Tab-separated table of C-alpha atoms and ligand atoms in Angstrom:
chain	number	residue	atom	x	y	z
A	1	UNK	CA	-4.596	-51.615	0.641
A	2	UNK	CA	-6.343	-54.580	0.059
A	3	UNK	CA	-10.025	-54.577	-1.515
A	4	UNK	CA	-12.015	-55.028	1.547
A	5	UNK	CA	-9.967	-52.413	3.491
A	6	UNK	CA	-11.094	-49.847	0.717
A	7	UNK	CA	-15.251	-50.190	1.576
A	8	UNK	CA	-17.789	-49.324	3.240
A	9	UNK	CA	-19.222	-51.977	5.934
A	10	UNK	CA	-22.956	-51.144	7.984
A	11	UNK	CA	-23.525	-53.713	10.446
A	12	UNK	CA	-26.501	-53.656	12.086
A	13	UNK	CA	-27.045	-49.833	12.066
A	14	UNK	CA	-29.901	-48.521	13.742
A	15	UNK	CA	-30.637	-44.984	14.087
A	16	UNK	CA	-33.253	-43.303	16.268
A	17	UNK	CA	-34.345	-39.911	16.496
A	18	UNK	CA	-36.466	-39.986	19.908
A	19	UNK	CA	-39.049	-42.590	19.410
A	20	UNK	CA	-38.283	-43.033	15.627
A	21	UNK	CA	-36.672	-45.174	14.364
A	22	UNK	CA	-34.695	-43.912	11.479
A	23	UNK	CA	-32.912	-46.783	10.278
A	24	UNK	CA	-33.706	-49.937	11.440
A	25	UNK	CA	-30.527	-52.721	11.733
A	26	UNK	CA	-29.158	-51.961	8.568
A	27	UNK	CA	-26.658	-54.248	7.080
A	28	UNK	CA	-24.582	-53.117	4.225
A	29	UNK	CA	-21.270	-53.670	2.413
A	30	UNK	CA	-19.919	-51.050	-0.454
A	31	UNK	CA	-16.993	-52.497	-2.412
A	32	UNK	CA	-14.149	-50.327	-3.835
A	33	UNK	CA	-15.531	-49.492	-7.348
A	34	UNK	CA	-18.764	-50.066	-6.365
A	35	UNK	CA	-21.923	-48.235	-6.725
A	36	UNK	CA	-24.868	-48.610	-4.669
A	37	UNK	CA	-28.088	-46.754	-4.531
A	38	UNK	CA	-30.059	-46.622	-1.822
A	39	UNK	CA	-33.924	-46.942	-3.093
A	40	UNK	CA	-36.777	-46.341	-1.438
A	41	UNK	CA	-39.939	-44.056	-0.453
A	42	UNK	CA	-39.775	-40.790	0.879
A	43	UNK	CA	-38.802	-40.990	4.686
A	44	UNK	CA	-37.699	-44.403	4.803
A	45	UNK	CA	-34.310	-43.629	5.972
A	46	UNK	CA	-31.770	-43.232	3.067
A	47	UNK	CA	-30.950	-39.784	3.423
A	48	UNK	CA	-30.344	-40.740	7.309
A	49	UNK	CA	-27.960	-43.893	6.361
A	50	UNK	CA	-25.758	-41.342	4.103
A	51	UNK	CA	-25.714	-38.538	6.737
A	52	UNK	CA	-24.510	-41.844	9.296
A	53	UNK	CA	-21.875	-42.891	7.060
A	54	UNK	CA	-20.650	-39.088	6.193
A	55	UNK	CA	-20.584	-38.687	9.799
A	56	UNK	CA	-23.510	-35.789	9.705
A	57	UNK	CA	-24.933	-37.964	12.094
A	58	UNK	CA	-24.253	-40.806	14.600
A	59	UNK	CA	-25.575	-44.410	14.817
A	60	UNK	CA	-27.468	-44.860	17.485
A	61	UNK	CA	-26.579	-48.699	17.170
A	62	UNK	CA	-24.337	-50.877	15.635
A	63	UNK	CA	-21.246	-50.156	13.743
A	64	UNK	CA	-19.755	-48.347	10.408
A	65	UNK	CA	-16.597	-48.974	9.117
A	66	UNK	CA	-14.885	-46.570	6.187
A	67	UNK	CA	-11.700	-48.600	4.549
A	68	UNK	CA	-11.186	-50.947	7.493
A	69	UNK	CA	-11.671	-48.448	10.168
A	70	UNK	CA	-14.310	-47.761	12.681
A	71	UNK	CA	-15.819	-44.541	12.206
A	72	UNK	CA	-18.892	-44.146	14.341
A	73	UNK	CA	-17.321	-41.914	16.859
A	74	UNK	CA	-15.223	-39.600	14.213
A	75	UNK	CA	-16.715	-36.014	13.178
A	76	UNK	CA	-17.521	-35.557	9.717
A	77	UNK	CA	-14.074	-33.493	9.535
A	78	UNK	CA	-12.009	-36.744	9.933
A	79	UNK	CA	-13.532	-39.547	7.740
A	80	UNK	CA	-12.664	-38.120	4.769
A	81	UNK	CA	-15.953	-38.987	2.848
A	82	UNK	CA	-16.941	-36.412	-0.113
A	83	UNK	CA	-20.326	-36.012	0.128
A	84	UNK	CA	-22.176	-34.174	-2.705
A	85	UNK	CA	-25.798	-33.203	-2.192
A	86	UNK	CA	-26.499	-31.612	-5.728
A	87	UNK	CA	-24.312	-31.453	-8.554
A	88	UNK	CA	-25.072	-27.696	-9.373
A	89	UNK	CA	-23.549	-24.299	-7.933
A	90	UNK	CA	-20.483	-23.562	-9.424
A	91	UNK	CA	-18.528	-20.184	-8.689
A	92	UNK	CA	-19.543	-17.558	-11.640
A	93	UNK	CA	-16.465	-15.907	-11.363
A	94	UNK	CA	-14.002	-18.463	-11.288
A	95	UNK	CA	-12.580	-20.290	-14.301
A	96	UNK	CA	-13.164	-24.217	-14.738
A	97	UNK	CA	-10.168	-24.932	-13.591
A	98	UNK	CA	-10.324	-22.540	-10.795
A	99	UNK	CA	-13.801	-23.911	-9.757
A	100	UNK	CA	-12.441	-28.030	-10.110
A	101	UNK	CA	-8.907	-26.559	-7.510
A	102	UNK	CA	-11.611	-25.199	-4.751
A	103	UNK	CA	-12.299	-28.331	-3.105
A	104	UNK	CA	-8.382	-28.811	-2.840
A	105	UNK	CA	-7.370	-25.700	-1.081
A	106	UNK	CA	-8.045	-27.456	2.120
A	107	UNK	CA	-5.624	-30.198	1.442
A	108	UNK	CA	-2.534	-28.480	1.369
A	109	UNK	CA	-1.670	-29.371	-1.562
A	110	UNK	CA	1.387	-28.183	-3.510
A	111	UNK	CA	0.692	-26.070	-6.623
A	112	UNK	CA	1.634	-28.978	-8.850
A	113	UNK	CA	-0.371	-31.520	-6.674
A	114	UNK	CA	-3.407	-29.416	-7.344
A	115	UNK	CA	-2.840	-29.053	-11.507
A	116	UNK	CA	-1.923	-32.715	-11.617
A	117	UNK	CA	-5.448	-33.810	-9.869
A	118	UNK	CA	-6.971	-31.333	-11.954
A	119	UNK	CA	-5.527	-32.653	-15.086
A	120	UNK	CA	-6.524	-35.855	-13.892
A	121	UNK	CA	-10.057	-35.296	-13.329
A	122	UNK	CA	-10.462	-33.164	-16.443
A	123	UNK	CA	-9.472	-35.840	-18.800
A	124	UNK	CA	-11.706	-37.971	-16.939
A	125	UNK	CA	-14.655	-35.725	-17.568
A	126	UNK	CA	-13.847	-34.577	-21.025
A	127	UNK	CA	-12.979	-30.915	-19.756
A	128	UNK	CA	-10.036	-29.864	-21.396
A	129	UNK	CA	-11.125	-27.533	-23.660
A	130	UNK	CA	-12.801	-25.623	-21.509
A	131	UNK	CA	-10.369	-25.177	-18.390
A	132	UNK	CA	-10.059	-21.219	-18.884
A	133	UNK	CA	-13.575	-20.693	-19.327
A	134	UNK	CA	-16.167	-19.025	-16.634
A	135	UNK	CA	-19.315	-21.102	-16.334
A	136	UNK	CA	-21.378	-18.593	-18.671
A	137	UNK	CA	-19.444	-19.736	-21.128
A	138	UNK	CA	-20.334	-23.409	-20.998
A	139	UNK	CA	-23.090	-25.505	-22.134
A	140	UNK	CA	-25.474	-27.495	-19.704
A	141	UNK	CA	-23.931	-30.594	-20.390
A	142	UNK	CA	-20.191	-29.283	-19.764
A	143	UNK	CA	-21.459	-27.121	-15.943
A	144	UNK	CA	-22.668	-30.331	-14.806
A	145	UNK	CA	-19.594	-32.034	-16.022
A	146	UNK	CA	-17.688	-29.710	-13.885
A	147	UNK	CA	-19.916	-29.712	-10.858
A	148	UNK	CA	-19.157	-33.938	-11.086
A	149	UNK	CA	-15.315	-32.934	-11.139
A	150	UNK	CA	-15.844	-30.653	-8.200
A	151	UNK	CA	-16.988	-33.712	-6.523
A	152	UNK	CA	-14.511	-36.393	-7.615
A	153	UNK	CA	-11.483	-34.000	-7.741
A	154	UNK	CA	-10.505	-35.157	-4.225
A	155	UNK	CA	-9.205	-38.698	-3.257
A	156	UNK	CA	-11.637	-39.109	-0.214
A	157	UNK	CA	-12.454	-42.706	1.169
A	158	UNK	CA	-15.413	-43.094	-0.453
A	159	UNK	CA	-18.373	-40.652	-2.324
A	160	UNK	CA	-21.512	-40.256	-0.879
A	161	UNK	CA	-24.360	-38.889	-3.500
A	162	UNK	CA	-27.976	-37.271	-2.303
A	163	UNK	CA	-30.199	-36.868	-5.070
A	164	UNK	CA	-27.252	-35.854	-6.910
A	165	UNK	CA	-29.417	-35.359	-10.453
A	166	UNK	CA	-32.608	-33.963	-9.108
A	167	UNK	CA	-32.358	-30.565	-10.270
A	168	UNK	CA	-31.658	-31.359	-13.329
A	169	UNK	CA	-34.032	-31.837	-16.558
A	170	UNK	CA	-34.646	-35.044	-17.954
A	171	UNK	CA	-32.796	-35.001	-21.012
A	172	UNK	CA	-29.426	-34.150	-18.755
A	173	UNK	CA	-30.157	-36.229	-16.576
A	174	UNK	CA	-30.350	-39.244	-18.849
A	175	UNK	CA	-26.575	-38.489	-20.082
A	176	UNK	CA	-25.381	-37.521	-17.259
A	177	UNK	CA	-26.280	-40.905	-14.991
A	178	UNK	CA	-24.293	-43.111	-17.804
A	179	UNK	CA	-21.292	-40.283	-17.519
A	180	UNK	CA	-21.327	-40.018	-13.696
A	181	UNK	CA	-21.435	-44.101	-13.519
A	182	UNK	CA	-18.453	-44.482	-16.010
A	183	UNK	CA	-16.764	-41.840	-14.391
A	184	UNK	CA	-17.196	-43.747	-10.737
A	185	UNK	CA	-16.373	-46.802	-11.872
A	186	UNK	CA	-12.840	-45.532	-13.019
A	187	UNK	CA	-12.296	-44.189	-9.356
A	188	UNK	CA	-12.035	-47.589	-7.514
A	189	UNK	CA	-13.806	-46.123	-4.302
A	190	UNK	CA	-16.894	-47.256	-2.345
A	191	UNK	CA	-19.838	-44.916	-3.851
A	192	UNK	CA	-23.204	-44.791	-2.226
A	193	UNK	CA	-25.732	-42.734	-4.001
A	194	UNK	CA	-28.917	-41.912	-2.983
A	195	UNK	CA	-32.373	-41.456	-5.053
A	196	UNK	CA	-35.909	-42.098	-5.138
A	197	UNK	CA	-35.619	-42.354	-8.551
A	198	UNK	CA	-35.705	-46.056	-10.160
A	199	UNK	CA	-34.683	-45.269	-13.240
A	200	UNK	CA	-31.907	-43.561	-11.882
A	201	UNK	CA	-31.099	-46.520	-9.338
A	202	UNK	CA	-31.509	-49.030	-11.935
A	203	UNK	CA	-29.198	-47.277	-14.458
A	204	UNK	CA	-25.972	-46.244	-12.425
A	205	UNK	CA	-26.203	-49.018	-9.490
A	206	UNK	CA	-23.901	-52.012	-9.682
A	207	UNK	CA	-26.655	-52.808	-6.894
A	208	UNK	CA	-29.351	-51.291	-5.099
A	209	UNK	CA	-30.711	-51.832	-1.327
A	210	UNK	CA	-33.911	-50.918	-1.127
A	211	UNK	CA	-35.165	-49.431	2.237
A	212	UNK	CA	-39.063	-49.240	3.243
A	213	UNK	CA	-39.362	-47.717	6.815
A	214	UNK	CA	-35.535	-47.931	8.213
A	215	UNK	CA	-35.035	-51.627	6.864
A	216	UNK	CA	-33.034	-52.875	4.021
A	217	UNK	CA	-35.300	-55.404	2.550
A	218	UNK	CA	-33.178	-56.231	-0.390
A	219	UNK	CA	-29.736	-55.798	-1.412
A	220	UNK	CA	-28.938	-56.873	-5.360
A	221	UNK	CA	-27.635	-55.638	-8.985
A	222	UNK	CA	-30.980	-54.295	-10.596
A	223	UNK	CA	-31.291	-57.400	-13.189
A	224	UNK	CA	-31.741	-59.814	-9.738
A	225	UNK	CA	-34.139	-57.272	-7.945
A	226	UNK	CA	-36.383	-57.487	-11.139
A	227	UNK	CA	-36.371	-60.454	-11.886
A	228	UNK	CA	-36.334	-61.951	-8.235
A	229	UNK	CA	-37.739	-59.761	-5.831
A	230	UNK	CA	-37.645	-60.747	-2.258
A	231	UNK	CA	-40.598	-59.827	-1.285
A	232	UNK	CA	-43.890	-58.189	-1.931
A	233	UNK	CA	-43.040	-54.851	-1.303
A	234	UNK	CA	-39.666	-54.551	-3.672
A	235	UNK	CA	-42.045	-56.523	-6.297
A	236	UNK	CA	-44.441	-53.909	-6.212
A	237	UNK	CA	-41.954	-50.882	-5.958
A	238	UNK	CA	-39.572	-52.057	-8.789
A	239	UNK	CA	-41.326	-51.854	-12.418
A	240	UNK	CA	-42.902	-49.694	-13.949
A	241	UNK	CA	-46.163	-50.333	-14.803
A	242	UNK	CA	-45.984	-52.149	-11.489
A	243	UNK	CA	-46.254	-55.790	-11.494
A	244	UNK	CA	-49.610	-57.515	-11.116
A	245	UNK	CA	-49.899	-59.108	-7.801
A	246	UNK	CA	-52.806	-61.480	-7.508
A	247	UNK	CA	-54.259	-63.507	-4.507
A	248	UNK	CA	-54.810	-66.790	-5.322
A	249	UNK	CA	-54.888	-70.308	-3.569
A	250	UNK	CA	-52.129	-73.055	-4.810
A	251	UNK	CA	-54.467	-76.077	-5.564
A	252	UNK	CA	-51.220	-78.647	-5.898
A	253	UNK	CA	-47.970	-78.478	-6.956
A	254	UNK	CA	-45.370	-81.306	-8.204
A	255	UNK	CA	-42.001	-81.284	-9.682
A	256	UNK	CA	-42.237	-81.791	-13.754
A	257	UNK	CA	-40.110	-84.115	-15.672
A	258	UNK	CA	-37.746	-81.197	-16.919
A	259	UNK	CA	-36.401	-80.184	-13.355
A	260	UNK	CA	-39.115	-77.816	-12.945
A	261	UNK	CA	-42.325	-77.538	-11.186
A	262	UNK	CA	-45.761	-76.823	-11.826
A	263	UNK	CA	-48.508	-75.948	-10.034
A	264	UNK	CA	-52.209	-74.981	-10.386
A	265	UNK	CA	-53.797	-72.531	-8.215
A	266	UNK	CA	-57.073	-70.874	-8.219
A	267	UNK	CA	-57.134	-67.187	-9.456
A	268	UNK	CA	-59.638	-64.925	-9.921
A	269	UNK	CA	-62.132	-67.384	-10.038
A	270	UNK	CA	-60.415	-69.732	-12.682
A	271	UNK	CA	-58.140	-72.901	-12.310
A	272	UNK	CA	-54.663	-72.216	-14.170
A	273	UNK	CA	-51.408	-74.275	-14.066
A	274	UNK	CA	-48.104	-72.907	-14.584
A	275	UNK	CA	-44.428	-73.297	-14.416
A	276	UNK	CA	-43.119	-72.286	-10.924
A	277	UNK	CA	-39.790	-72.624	-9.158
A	278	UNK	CA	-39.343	-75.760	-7.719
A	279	UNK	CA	-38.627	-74.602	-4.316
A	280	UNK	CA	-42.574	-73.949	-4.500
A	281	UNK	CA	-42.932	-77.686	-3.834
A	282	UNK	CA	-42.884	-77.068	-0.129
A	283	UNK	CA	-45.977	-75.187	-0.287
A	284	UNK	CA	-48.468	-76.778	1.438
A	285	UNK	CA	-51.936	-77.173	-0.866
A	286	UNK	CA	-54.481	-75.073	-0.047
A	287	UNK	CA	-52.162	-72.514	1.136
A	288	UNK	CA	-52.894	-68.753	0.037
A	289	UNK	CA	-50.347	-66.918	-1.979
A	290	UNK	CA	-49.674	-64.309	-4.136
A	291	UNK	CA	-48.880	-64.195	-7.816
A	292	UNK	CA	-46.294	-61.667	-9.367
A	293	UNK	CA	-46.764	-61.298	-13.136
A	294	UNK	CA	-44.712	-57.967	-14.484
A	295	UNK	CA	-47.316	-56.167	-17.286
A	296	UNK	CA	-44.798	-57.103	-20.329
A	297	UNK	CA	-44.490	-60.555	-19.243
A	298	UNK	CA	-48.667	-61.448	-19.819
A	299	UNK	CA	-48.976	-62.409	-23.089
A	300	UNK	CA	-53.023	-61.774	-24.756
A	301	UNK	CA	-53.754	-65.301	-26.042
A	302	UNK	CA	-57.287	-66.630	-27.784
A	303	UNK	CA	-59.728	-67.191	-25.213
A	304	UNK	CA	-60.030	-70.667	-25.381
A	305	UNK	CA	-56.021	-71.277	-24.895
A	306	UNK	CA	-55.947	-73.643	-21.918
A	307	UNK	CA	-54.773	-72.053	-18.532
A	308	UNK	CA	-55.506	-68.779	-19.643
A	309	UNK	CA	-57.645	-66.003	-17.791
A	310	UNK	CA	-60.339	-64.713	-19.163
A	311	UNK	CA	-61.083	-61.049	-19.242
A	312	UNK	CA	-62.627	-58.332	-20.841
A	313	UNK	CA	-60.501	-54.952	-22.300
A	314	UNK	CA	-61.105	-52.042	-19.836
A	315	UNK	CA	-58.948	-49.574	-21.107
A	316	UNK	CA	-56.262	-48.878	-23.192
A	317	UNK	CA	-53.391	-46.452	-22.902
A	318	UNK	CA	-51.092	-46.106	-25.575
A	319	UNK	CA	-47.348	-45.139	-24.414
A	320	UNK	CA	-45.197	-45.237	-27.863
A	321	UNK	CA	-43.910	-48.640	-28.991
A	322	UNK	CA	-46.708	-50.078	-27.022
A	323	UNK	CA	-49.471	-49.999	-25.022
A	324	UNK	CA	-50.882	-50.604	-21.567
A	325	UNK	CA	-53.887	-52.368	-21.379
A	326	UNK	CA	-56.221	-53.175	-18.302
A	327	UNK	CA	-57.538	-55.490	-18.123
A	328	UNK	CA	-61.181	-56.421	-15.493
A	329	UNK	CA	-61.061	-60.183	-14.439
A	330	UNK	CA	-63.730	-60.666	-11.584
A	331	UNK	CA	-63.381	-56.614	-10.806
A	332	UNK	CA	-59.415	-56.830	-10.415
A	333	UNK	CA	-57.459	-54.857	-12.481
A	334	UNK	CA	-54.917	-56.765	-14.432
A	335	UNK	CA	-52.293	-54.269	-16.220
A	336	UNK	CA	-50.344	-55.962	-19.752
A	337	UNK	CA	-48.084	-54.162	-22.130
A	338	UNK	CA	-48.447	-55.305	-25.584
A	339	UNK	CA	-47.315	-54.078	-28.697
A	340	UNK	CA	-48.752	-51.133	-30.282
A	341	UNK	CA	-49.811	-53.124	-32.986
A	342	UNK	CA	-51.663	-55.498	-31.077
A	343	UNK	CA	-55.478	-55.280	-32.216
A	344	UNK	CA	-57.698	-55.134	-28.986
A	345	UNK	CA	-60.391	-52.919	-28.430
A	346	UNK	CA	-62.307	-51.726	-25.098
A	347	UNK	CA	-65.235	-53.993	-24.366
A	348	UNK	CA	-63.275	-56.934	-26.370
A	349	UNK	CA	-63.009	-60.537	-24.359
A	350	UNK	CA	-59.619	-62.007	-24.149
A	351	UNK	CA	-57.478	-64.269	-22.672
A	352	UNK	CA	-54.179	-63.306	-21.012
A	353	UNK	CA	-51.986	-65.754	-19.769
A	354	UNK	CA	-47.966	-65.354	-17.484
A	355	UNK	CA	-45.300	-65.778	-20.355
A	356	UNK	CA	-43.557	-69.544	-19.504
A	357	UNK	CA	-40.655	-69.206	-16.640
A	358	UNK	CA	-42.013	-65.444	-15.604
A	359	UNK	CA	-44.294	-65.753	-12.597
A	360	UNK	CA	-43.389	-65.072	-9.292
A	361	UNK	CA	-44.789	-66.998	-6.491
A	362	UNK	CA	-44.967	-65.222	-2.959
A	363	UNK	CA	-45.924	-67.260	0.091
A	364	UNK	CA	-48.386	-66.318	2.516
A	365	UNK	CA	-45.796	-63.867	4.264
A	366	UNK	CA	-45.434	-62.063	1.385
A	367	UNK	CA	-41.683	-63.697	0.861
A	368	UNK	CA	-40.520	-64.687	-2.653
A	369	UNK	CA	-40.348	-68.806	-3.282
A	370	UNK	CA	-37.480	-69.569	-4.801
B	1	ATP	P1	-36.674	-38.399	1.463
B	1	ATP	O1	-36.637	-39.218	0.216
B	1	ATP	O2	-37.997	-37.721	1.681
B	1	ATP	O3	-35.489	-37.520	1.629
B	1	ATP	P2	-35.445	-40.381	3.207
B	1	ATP	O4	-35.693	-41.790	2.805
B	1	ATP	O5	-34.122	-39.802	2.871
B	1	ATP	O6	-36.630	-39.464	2.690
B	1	ATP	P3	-34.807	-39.629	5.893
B	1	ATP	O7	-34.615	-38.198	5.564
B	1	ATP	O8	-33.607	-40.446	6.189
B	1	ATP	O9	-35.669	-40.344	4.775
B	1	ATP	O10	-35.786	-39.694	7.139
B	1	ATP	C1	-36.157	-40.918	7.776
B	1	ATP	C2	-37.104	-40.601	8.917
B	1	ATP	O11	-36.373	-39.940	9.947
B	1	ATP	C3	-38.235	-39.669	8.520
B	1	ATP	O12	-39.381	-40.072	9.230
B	1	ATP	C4	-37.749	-38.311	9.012
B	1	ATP	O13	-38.832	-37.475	9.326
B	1	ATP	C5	-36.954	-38.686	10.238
B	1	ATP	N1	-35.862	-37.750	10.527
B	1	ATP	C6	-34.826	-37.453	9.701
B	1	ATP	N2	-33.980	-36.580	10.299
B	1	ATP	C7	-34.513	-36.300	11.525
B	1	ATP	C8	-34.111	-35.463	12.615
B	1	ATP	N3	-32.992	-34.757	12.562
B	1	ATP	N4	-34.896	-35.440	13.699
B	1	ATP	C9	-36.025	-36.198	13.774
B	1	ATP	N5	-36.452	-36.996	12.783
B	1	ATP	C10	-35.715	-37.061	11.660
């Protein structure tokens, strides 16, 4: 089977429950050994693009495709998906190995098809030691590793995740995303997980769509989504602190000896010029736009350092290695992460200025320029 006859293709998937529209023309393609996390507020539609492609619910538009093969009109039953919507409840009374052979009863497998997937999956996830053991007998760590085996243990067409970690606590969590993602990427299946959890998303995603009310408005690994958003609203969801985005007008902008551009705008009642893509050079001047500056990539300068703004210390919120200041420039609210070493104190006037090659410019639609 040939790589593209091994994923998961949504083209143009729409989904509407009466007047609601679910999911809005979603476009999607899941690779063999590829994991994708779909991102995005509560009731925006993720849930309702997994239950679409599981087959726990039909498009209402458009079409899916599962390994080179239409789906939208097959029952759950036949597309072969394993869908997991926790990893948790394991049988008490069963032994690992007894819990990991459940999902395989249904198969018809032989005896030695079963121990051999088994085998398989328990090497995978570390759980050899432990095959005769009940689940009171097993750590945190080692019940979740079994729950993922439960999961994996068949060879389905693809894995479908919902908020597969969210009963978990944090500290398990944090092992068990790096486990589950090595784990996946071993399986060479299509994986769609989904979260509303960035950290999550951003840790075990080869990419990430990220959905705001039934649209996909961006599909790409979590490096590109940071560090180009498309658009206002994945700027402002992705990061956390959020990012600083700040209205200002672009004054003029010309391309610089060095390949670049740079541009001046007015911002917050000041005149600045910075470094900008050059694809900003087909901004008209006098056009409004807005500036995306990520907290950790302001820098606190002197005030007099040309193209600075010039602020005054609101607050100050320490958070370990560093800090989180805001900042009040003409009553906005800038937010900066600095070192905690940095001296600043509340009341204290500064100048913060966008670290060279890190600010974003968004037109007047709200659409990244690059
Ligand atoms: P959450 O993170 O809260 O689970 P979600 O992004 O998964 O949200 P969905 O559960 O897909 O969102 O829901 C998308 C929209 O569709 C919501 O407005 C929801 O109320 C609606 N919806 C989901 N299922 C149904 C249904 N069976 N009937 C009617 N409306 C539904």
């Amino acid at each position: 089977m040939s790589a593209t006859q091994s994923d998961i293709r949504l083209h143009n998937v729409t989904k509407r429950f009466n007047e609601l529209i679910a999911v809005n023309a979603a476009n999607l393609t899941v690779a063999a050994g590829e994991v994708v996390c779909l991102l995005g507020p509560s009731g925006c539609g993720k849930t309702t693009t997994l239950r679409m492609i599981a087959g726990l619910d039909f498009a209402s538009d458009g079409e899916i495709t599962i390994a080179g093969r239409r789906v939208n009109e097959l029952p759950a039953r036949d597309r072969n998906v394993a869908m997991a919507f926790q990893f948790y409840a394991l049988y008490p009374s069963l032994t690992v190995e007894e819990n990991l052979a459940y999902p395989l009863h249904a198969e018809g497998l032989s005896r030695a098809q079963i121990a051999e997937r088994i085998a398989r999956v328990a090497k995978v996830l570390e759980l050899q030691s432990v095959l005769k053991r009940r689940p009171h007998q097993l750590g945190e760590g080692e019940k979740q590793r079994v729950a993922v085996g439960r999961s994996i243990v068949r060879t389905p067409t693809c894995f479908l995740f919902d908020e597969p970690l969210s009963r978990l606590d944090i500290q398990l969590r944090q092992t068990m995303r790096t486990q589950i993602k090595e784990v996946l990427a071993h399986l060479d299946k299509p994986t769609v997980i989904v979260t509303h959890d960035q950290i999550e998303a951003l840790t075990m995603a080869d990419r990430i769509a990220v959905m705001r009310a039934g649209r996909i408005e961006q599909v790409a690994s979590p490096h590109d989504l940071f560090s180009r958003p498309a658009n206002l609203f994945v700027a402002g969801f992705i990061g956390t602190p959020q990012m600083n985005l700040l209205p200002a007008t672009l004054l003029d902008v010309a391309h610089s000896a060095e390949g670049g551009a740079v541009a001046r705008f007015h911002l917050l009642g000041e005149d600045i010029s910075a470094a900008v893509d050059p694809a900003a050079v087909r901004l008209s001047a006098g056009s409004k736009v807005t500036l995306g500056v990520r907290p950790r990539s302001f820098e606190i300068v002197a005030p007099d350092v040309p193209d600075a703004l010039h602020s005054v210390v609101d607050l100050v919120e320490p958070m370990g290695a560093e800090m989180l200041l805001h900042l009040l420039e003409h009553g906005t609210d800038i937010r900066c992460v600095v070192s905690h070493t940095a001296r600043v104190a509340v009341g204290e006037k500064v100048g913060v200025r966008c670290k060279q090659g890190q600010l974003h410019v968004f037109d007047e639609t709200g659409v990244l320029v690059q």
